[in-house]
PDB file of C-alpha atoms in Angstrom:
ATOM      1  CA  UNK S   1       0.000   0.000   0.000  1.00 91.00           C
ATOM      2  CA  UNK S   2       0.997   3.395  -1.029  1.00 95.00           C
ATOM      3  CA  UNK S   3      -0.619   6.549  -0.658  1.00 96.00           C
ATOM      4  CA  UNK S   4      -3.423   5.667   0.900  1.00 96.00           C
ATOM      5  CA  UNK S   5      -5.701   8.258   3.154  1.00 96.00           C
ATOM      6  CA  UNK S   6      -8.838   6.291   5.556  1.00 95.00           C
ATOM      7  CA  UNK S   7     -10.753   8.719   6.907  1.00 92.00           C
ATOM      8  CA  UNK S   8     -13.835   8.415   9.628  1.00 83.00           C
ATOM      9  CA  UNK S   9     -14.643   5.185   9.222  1.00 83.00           C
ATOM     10  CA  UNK S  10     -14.742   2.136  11.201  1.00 84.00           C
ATOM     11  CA  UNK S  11     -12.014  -0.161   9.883  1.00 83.00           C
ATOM     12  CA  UNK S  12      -8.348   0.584   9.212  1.00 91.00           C
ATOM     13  CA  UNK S  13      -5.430  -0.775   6.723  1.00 94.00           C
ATOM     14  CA  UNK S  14      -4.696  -4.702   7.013  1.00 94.00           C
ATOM     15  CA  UNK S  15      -2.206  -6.628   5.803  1.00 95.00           C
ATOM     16  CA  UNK S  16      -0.326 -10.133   5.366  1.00 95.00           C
ATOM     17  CA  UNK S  17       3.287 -11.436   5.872  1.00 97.00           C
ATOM     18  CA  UNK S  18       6.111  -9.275   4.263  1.00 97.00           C
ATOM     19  CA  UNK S  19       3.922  -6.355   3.275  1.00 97.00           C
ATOM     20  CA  UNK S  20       5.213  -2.934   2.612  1.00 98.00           C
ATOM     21  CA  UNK S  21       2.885   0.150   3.885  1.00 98.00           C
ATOM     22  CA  UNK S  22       4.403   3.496   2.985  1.00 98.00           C
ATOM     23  CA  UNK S  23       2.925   7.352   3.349  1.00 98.00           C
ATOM     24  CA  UNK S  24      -0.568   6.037   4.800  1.00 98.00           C
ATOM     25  CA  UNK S  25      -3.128   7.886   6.879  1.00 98.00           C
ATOM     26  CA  UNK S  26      -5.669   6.626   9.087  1.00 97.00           C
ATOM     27  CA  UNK S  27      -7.532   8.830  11.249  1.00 97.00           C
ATOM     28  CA  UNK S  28     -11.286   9.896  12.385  1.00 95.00           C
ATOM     29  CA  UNK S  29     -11.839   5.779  13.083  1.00 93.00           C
ATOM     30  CA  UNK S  30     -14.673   5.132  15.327  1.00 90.00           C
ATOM     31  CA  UNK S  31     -15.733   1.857  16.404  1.00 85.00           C
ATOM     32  CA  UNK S  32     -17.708   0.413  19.430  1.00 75.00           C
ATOM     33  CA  UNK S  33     -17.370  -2.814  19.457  1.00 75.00           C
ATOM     34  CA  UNK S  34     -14.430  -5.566  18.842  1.00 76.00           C
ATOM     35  CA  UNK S  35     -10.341  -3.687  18.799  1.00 85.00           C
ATOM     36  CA  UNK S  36      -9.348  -0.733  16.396  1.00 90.00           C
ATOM     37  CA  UNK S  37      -6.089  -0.820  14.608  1.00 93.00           C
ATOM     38  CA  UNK S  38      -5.483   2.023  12.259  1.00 96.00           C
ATOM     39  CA  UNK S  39      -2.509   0.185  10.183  1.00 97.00           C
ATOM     40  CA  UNK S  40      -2.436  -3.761  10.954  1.00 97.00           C
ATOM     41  CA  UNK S  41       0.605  -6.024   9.351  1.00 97.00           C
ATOM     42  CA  UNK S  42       2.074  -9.620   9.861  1.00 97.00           C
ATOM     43  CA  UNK S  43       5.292 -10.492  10.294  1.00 97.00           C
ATOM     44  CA  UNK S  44       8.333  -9.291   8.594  1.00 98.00           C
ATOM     45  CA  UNK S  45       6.685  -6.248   7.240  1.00 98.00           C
ATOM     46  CA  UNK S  46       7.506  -2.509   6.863  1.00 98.00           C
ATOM     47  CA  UNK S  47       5.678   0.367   7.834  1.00 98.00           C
ATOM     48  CA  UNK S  48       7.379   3.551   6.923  1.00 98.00           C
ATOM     49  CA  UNK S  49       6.029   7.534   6.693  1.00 98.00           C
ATOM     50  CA  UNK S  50       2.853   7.039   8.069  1.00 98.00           C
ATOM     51  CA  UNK S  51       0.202   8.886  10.152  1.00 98.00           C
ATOM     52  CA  UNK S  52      -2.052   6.926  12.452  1.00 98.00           C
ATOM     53  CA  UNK S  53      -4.234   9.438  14.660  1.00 97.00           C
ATOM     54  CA  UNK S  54      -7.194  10.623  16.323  1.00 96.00           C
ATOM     55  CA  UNK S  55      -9.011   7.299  15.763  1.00 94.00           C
ATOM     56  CA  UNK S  56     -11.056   6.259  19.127  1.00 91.00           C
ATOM     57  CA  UNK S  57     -12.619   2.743  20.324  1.00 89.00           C
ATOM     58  CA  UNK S  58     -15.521   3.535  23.242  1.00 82.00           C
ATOM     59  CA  UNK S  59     -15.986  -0.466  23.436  1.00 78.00           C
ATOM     60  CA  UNK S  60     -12.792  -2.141  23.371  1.00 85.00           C
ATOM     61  CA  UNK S  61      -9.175  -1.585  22.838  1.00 88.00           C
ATOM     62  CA  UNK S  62      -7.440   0.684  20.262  1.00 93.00           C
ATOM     63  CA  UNK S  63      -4.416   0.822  18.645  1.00 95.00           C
ATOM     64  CA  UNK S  64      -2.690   3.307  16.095  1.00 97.00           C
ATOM     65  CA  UNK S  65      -0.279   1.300  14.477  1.00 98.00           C
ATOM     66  CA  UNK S  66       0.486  -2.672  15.256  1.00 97.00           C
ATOM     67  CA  UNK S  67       3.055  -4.774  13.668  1.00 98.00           C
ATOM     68  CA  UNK S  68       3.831  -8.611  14.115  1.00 97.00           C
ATOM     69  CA  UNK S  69       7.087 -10.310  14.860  1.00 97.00           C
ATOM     70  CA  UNK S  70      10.528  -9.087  12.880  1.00 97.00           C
ATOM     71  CA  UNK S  71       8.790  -6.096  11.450  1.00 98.00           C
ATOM     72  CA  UNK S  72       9.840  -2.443  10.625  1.00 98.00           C
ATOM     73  CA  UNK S  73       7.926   0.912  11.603  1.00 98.00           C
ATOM     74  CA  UNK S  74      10.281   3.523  10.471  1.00 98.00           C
ATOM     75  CA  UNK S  75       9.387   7.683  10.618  1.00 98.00           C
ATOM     76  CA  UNK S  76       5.560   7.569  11.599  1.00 98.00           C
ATOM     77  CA  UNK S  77       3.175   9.790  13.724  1.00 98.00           C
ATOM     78  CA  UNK S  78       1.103   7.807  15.780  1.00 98.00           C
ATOM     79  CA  UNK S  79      -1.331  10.795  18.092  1.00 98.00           C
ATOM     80  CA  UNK S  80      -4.324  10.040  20.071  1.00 96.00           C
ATOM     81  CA  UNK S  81      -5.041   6.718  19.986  1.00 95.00           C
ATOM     82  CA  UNK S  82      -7.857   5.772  22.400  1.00 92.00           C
ATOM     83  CA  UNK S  83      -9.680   2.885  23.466  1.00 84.00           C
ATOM     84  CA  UNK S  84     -11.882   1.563  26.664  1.00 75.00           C
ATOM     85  CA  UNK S  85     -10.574   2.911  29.731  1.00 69.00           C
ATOM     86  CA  UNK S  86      -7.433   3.780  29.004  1.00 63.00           C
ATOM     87  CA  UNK S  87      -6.422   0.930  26.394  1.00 80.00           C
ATOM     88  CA  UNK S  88      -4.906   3.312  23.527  1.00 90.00           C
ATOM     89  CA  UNK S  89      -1.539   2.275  22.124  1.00 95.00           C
ATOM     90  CA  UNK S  90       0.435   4.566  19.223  1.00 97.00           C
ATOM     91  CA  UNK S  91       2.283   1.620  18.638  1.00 98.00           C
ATOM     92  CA  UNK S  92       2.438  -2.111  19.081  1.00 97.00           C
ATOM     93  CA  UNK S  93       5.453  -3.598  18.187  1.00 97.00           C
ATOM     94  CA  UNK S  94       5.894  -7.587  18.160  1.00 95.00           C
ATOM     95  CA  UNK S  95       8.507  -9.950  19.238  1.00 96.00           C
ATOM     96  CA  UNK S  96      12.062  -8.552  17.722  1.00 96.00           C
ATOM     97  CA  UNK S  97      10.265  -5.630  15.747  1.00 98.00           C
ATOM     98  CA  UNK S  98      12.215  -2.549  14.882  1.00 98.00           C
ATOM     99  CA  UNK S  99      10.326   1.261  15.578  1.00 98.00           C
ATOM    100  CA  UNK S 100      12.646   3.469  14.679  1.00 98.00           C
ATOM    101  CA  UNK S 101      12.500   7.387  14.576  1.00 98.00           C
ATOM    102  CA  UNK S 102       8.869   7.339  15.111  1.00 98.00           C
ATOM    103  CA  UNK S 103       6.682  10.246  16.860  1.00 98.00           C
ATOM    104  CA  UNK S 104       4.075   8.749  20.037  1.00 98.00           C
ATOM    105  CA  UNK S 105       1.805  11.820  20.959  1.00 98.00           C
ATOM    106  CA  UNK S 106      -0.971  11.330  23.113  1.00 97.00           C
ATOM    107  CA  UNK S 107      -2.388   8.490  22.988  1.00 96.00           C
ATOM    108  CA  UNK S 108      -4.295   7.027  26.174  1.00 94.00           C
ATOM    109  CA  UNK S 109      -1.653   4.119  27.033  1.00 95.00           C
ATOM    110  CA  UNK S 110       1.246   3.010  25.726  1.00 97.00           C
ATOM    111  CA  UNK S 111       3.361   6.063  23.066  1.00 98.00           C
ATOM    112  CA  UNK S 112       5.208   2.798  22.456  1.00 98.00           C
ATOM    113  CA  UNK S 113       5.429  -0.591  23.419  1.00 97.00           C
ATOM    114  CA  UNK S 114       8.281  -3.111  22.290  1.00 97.00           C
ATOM    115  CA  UNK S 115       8.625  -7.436  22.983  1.00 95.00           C
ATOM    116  CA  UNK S 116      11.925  -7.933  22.727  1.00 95.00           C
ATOM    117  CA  UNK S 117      12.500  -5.553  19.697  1.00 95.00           C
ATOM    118  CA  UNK S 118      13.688  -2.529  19.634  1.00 97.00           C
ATOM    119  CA  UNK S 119      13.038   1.537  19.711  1.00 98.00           C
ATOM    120  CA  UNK S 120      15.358   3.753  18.996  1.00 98.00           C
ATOM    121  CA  UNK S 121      15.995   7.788  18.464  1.00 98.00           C
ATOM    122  CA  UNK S 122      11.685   8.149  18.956  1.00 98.00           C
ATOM    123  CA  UNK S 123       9.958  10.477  20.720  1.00 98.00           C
ATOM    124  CA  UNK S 124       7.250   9.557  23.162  1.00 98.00           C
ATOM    125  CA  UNK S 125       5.267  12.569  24.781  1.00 98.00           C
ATOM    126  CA  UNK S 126       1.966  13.327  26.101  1.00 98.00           C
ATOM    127  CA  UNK S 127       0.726   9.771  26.705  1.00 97.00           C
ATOM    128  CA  UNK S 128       0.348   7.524  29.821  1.00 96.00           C
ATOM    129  CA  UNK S 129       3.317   5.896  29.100  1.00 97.00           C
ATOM    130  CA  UNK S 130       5.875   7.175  27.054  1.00 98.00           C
ATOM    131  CA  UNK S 131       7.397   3.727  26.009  1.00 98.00           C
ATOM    132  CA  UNK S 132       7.077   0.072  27.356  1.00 98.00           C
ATOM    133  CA  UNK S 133       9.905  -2.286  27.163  1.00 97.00           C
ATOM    134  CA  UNK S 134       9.302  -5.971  28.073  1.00 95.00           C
ATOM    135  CA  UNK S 135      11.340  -9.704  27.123  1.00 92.00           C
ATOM    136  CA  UNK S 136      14.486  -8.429  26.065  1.00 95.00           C
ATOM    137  CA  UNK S 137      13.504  -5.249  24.493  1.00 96.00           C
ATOM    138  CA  UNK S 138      16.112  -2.159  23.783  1.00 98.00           C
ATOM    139  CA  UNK S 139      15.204   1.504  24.042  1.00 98.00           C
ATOM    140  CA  UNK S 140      17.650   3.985  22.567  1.00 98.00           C
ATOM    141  CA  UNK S 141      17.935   7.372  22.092  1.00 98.00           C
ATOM    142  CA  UNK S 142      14.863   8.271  22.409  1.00 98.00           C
ATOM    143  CA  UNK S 143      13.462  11.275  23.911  1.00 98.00           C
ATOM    144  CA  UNK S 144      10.318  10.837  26.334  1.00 98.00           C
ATOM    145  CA  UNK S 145       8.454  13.324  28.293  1.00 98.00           C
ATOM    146  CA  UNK S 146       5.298  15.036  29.729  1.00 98.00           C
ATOM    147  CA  UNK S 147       3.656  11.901  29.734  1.00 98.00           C
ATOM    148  CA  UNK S 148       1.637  11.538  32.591  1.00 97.00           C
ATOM    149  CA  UNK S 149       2.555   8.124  34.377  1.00 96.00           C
ATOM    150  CA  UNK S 150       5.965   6.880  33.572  1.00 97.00           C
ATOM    151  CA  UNK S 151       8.268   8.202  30.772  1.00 98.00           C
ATOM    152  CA  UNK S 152       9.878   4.613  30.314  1.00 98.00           C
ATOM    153  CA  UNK S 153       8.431   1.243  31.616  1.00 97.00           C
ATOM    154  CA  UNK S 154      11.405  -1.785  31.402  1.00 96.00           C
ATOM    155  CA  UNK S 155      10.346  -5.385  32.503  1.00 95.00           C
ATOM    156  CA  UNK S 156      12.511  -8.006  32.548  1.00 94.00           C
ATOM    157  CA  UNK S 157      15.755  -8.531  30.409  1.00 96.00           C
ATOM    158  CA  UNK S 158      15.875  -5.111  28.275  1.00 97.00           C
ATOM    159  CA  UNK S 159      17.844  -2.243  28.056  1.00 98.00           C
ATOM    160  CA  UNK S 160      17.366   1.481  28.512  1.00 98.00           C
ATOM    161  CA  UNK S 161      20.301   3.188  27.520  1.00 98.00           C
ATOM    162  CA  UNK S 162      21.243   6.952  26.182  1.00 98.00           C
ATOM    163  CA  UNK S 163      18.088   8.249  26.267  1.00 98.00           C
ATOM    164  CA  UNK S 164      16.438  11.558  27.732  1.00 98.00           C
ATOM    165  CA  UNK S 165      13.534  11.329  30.219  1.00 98.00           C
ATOM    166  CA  UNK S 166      12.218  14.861  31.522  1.00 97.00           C
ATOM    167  CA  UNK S 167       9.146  15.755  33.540  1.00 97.00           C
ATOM    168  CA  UNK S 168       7.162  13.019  33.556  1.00 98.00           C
ATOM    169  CA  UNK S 169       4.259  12.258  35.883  1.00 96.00           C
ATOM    170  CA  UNK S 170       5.524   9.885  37.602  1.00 95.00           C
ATOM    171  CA  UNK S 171       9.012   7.945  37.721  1.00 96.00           C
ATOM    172  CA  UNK S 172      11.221   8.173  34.542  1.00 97.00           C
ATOM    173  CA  UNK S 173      12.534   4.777  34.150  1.00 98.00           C
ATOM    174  CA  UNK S 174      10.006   2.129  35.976  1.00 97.00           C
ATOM    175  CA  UNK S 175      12.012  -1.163  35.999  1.00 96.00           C
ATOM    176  CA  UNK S 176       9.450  -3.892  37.664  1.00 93.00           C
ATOM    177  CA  UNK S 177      11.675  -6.686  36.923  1.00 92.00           C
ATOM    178  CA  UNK S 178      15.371  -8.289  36.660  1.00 94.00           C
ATOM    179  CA  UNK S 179      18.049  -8.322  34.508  1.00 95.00           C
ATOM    180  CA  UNK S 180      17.671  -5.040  32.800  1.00 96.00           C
ATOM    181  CA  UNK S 181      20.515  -2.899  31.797  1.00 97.00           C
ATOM    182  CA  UNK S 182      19.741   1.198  32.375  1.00 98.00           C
ATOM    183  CA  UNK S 183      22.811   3.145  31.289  1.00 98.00           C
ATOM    184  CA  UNK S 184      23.691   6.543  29.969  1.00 98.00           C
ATOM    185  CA  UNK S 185      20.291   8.649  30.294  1.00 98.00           C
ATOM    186  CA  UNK S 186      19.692  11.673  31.656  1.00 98.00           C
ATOM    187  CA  UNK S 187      16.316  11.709  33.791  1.00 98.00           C
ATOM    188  CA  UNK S 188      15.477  14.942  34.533  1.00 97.00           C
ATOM    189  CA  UNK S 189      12.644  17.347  36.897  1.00 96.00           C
ATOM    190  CA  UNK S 190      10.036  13.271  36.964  1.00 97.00           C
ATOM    191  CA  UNK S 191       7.953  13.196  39.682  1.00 93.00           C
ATOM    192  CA  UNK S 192       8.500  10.900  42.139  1.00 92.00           C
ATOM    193  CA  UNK S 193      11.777   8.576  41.025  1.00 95.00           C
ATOM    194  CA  UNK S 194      14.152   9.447  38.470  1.00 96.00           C
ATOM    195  CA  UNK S 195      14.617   5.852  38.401  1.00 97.00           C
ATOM    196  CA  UNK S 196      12.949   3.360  40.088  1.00 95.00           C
ATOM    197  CA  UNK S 197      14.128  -0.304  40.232  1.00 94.00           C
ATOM    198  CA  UNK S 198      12.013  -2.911  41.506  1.00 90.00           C
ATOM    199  CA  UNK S 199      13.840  -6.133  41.021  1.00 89.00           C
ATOM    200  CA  UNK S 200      17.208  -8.372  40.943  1.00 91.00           C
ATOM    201  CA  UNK S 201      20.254  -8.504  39.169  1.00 92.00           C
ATOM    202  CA  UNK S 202      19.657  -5.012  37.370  1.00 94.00           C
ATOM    203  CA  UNK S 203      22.137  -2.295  36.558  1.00 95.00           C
ATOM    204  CA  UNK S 204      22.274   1.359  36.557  1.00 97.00           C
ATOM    205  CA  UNK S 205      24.872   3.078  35.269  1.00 97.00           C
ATOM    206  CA  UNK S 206      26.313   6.404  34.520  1.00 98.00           C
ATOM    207  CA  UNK S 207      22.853   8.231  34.574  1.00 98.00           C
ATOM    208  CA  UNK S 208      22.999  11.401  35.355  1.00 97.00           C
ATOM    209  CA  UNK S 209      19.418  11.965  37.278  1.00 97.00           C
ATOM    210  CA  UNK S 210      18.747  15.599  38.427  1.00 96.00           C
ATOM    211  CA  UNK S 211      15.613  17.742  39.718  1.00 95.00           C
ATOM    212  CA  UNK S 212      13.155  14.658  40.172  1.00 95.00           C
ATOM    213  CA  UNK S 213      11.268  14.156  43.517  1.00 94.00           C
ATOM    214  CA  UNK S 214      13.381  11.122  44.414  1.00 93.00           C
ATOM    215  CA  UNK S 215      17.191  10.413  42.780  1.00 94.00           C
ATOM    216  CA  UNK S 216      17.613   6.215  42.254  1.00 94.00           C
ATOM    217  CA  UNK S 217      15.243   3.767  44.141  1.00 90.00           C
ATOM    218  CA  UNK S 218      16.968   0.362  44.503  1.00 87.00           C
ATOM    219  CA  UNK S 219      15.591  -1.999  47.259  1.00 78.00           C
ATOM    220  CA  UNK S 220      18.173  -2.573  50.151  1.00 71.00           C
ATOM    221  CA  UNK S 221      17.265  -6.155  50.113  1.00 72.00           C
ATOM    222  CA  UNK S 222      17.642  -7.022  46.463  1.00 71.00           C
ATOM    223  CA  UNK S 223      19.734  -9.524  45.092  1.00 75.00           C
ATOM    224  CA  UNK S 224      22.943  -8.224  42.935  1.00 84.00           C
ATOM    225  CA  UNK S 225      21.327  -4.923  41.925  1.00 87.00           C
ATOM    226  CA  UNK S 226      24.349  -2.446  40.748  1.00 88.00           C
ATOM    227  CA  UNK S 227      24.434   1.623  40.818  1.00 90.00           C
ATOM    228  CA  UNK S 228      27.171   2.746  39.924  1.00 93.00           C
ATOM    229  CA  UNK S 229      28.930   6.325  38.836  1.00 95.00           C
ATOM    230  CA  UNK S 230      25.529   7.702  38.218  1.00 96.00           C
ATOM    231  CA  UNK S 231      25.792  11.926  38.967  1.00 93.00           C
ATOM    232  CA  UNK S 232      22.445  12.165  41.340  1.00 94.00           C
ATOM    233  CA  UNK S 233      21.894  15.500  42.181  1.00 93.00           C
ATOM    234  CA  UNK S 234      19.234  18.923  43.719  1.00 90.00           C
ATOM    235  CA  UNK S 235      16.293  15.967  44.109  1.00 90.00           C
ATOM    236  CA  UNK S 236      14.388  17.151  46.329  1.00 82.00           C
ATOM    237  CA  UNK S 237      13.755  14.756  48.840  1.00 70.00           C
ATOM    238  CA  UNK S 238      16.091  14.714  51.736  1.00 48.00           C
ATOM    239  CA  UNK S 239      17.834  10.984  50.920  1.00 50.00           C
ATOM    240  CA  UNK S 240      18.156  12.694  47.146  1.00 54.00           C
TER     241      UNK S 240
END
């Protein structure tokens, strides 16, 4: 598909294994019943130069863009998704999927979410969470802020590294689980944590994490978590 402009309807642009989706719109969807995907492809496909936006789901989820397992989303837009509750992802990248230089602007849930793939030099802003990282996933480079939970959510296994995090609404990197690697971002003026690491066997390292409510959170009891020559600095709780 080339080319191609959806406008205020109910369905969006669906395709098959190794498709190529290039300078698309999709916006105005409406739909009340079953999920909303504006731009839908199978594995091993490429989405590039596309805008997904303002498309809204009052029954069930909604997503802007979603791509299956080894796929490509390269330059889009993806702005106010919206589903049930608050179930509206910009975009939904599968297991080892690439989302690269893309724009996540407030959409009700996830700017971003990776499985094991990867996001690099986006921008997440304006959304509940700015990007989601889970089973192995990379985030780098990116540049996430005003959203109004957590600028960066990391599960288990991934790695948040060089990126800038800056007045979120609450912590800037969220790690809930172990094994992650945060390294080389600057988290900057987040409410509550700059970073925040529930879990084992993580490691945080030269972050430099200024103006938040809290500096770095590590429990005193967890197993091999490592902070090390992070600059922590004018937080403004007393422990910093």
């Amino acid at each position: 598909f080339r080319d191609l402009k959806i406008t205020e309807g109910v369905y969006g642009l669906g395709s098959g294994i190794g498709a190529l989706v290039e300078r698309c719109q999709v916006t105005g969807l409406t739909n009340q019943s079953g999920n909303t995907v504006g731009i839908y492809v199978d594995a091993h496909s490429v989405v590039q130069d596309c805008i997904v936006g303002d498309n809204l789901n009052n029954g069930a989820m909604c997503e802007g863009i979603r791509v299956e397992e080894g796929s490509v989303v390269r330059r889009c837009t993806a702005y106010r998704n919206a589903g049930l509750g608050s179930t509206g992802n910009g975009i939904n990248a599968g297991t080892g999927a690439l989302v690269s230089e893309c724009v996540a602007n407030g959409n009700s849930y996830y700017g971003i979410r990776v499985s094991g793939g990867r996001a690099e030099r986006c921008t997440a802003r304006n959304n509940s969470v700015g990007i989601y990282a889970t089973a192995g996933g990379t985030v780098e480079g990116c540049t996430v802020e005003n959203n109004s939970s957590a600028g960066i959510e990391a599960t288990t296994g991934n790695r948040v590294l060089n990126s800038t995090v800056y007045n979120n609404g609450f912590q800037g990197i969220n790690v809930s689980g172990d094994r992650n690697h945060v390294i080389g971002n600057g988290c900057n003026a987040n409410t509550s944590s700059g970073i925040f690491v529930y879990g084992d066997d993580n490691q945080v390292e030269d972050n430099r994490v200024i103006g938040n409510d809290f500096g770095i959170y590590l429990r005193w009891w967890a197993a091999d978590d490592k902070a090390e020559r992070n600059i922590v600095a004018r937080n403004r709780a007393a422990t910093n």
